[in-house]
PDB file of C-alpha atoms in Angstrom:
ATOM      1  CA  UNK F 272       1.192 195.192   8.036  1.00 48.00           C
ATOM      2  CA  UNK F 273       1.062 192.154   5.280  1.00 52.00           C
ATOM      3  CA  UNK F 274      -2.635 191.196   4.239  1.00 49.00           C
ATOM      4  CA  UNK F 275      -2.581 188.612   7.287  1.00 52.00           C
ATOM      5  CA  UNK F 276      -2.067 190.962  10.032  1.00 59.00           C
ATOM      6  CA  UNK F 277       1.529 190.195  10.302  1.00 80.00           C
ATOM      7  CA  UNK F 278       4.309 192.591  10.858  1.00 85.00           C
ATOM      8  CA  UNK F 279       7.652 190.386   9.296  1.00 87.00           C
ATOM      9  CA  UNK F 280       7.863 189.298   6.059  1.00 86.00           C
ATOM     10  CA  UNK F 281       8.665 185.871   5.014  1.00 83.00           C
ATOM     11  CA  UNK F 282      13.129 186.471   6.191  1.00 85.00           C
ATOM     12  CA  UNK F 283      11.414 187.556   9.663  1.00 86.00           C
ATOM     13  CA  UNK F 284      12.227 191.445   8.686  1.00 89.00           C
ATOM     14  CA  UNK F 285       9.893 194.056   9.699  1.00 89.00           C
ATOM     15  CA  UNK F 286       7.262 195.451   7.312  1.00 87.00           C
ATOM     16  CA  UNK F 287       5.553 197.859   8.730  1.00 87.00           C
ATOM     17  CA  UNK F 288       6.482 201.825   8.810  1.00 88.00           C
ATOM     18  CA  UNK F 289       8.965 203.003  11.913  1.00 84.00           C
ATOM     19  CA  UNK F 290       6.805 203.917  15.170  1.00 83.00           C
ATOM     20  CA  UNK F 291       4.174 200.906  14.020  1.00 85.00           C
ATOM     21  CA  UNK F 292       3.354 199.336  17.237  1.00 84.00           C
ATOM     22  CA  UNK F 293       3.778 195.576  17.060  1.00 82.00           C
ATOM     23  CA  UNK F 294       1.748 192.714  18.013  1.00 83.00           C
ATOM     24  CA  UNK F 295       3.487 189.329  18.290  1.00 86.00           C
ATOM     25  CA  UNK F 296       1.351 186.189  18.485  1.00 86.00           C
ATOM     26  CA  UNK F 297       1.731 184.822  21.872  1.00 85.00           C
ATOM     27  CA  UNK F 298       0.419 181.503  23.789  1.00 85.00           C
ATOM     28  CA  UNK F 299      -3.106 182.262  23.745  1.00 86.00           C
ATOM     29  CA  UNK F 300      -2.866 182.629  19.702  1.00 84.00           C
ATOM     30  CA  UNK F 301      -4.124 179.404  17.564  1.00 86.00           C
ATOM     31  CA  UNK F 302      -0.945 179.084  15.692  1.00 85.00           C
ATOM     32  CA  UNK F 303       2.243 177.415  16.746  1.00 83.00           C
ATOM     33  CA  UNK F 304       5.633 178.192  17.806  1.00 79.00           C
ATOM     34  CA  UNK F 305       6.779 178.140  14.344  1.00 81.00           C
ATOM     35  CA  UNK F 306       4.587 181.570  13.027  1.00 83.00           C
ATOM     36  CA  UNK F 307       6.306 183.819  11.336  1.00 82.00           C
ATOM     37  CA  UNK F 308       4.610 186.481  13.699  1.00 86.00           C
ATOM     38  CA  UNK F 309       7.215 185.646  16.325  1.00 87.00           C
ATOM     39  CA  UNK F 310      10.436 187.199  15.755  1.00 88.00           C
ATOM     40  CA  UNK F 311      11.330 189.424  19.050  1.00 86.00           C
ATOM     41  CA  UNK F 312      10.217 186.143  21.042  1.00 86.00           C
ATOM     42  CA  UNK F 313      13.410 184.283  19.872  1.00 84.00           C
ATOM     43  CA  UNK F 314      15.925 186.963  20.661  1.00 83.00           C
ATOM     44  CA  UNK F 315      18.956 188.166  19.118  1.00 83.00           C
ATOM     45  CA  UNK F 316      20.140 186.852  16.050  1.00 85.00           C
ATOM     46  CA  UNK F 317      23.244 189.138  15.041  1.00 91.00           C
ATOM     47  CA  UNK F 318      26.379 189.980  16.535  1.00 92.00           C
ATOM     48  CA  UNK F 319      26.616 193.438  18.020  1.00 92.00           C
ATOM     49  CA  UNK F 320      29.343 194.669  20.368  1.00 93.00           C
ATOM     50  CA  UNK F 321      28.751 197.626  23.206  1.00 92.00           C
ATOM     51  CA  UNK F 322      31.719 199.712  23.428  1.00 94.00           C
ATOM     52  CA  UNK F 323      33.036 202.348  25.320  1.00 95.00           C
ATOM     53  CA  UNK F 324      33.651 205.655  22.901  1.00 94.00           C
ATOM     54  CA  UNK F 325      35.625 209.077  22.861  1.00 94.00           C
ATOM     55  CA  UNK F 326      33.013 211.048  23.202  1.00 91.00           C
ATOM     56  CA  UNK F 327      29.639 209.767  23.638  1.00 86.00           C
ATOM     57  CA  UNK F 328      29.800 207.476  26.435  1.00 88.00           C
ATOM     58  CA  UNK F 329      28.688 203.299  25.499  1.00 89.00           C
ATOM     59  CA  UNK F 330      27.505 202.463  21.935  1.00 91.00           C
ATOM     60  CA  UNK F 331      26.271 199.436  20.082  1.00 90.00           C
ATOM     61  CA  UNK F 332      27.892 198.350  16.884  1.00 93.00           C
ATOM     62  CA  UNK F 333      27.269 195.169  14.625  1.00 94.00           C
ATOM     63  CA  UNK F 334      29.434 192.571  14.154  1.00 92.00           C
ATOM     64  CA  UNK F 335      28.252 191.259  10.704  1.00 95.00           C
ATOM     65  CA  UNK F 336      26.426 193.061   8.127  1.00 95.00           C
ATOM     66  CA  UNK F 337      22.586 193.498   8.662  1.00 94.00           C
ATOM     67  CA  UNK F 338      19.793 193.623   6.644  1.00 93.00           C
ATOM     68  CA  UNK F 339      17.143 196.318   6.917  1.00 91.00           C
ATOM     69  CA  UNK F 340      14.195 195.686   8.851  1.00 88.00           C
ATOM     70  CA  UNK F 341      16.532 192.547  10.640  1.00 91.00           C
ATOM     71  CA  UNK F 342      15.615 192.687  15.071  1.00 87.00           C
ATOM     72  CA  UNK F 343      18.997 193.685  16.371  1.00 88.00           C
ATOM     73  CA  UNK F 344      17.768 193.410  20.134  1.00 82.00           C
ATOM     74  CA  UNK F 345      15.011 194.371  22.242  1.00 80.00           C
ATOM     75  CA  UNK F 346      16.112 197.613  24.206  1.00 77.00           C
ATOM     76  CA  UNK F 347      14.441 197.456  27.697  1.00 80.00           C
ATOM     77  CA  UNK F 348      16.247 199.972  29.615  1.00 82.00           C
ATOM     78  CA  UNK F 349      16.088 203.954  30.474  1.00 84.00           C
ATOM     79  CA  UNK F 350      17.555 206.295  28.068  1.00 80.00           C
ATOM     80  CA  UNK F 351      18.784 208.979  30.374  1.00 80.00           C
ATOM     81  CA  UNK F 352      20.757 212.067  29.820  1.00 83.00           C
ATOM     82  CA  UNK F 353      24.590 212.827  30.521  1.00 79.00           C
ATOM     83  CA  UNK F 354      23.376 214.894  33.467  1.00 86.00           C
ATOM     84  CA  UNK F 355      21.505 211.630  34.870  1.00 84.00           C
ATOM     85  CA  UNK F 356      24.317 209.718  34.708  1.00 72.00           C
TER      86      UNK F 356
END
């Protein structure tokens, strides 16, 4: 987390070590629409593809190079097994 509590750095990138949870400012925060604290608010901002493959059923893949620590999407869905399917 940067000294101010935030978890992006100033290219909206997380900094903060994998399985950190995260706390976005929201509506009832003091700061505006602009903070730098909300990044999974605005949505997507790459290109990614879901495809169908060989083996392993539907994937994701990018469209454009992306930077470590760059949102790629919000996953809100079940992971379920092949069995489940």
């Amino acid at each position: 987390v940067t000294p101010h509590g935030l978890c992006y750095d100033e290219n909206k990138r997380l900094c903060v070590p994998p399985g950190t949870p995260l706390y976005e400012c929201n509506l009832v925060c003091a700061c505006s629409s602009q903070c730098s604290n909300r990044v999974i608010q605005l949505g997507p901002r790459v290109r990614v593809e879901v495809f169908k493959t060989r083996k392993k059923g539907w994937a994701l893949r990018a469209g454009e190079f992306i930077a470590r620590g760059t949102l790629v999407c919000e996953y809100t869905g079940e992971v379920i097994t092949n069995e489940e399917a």
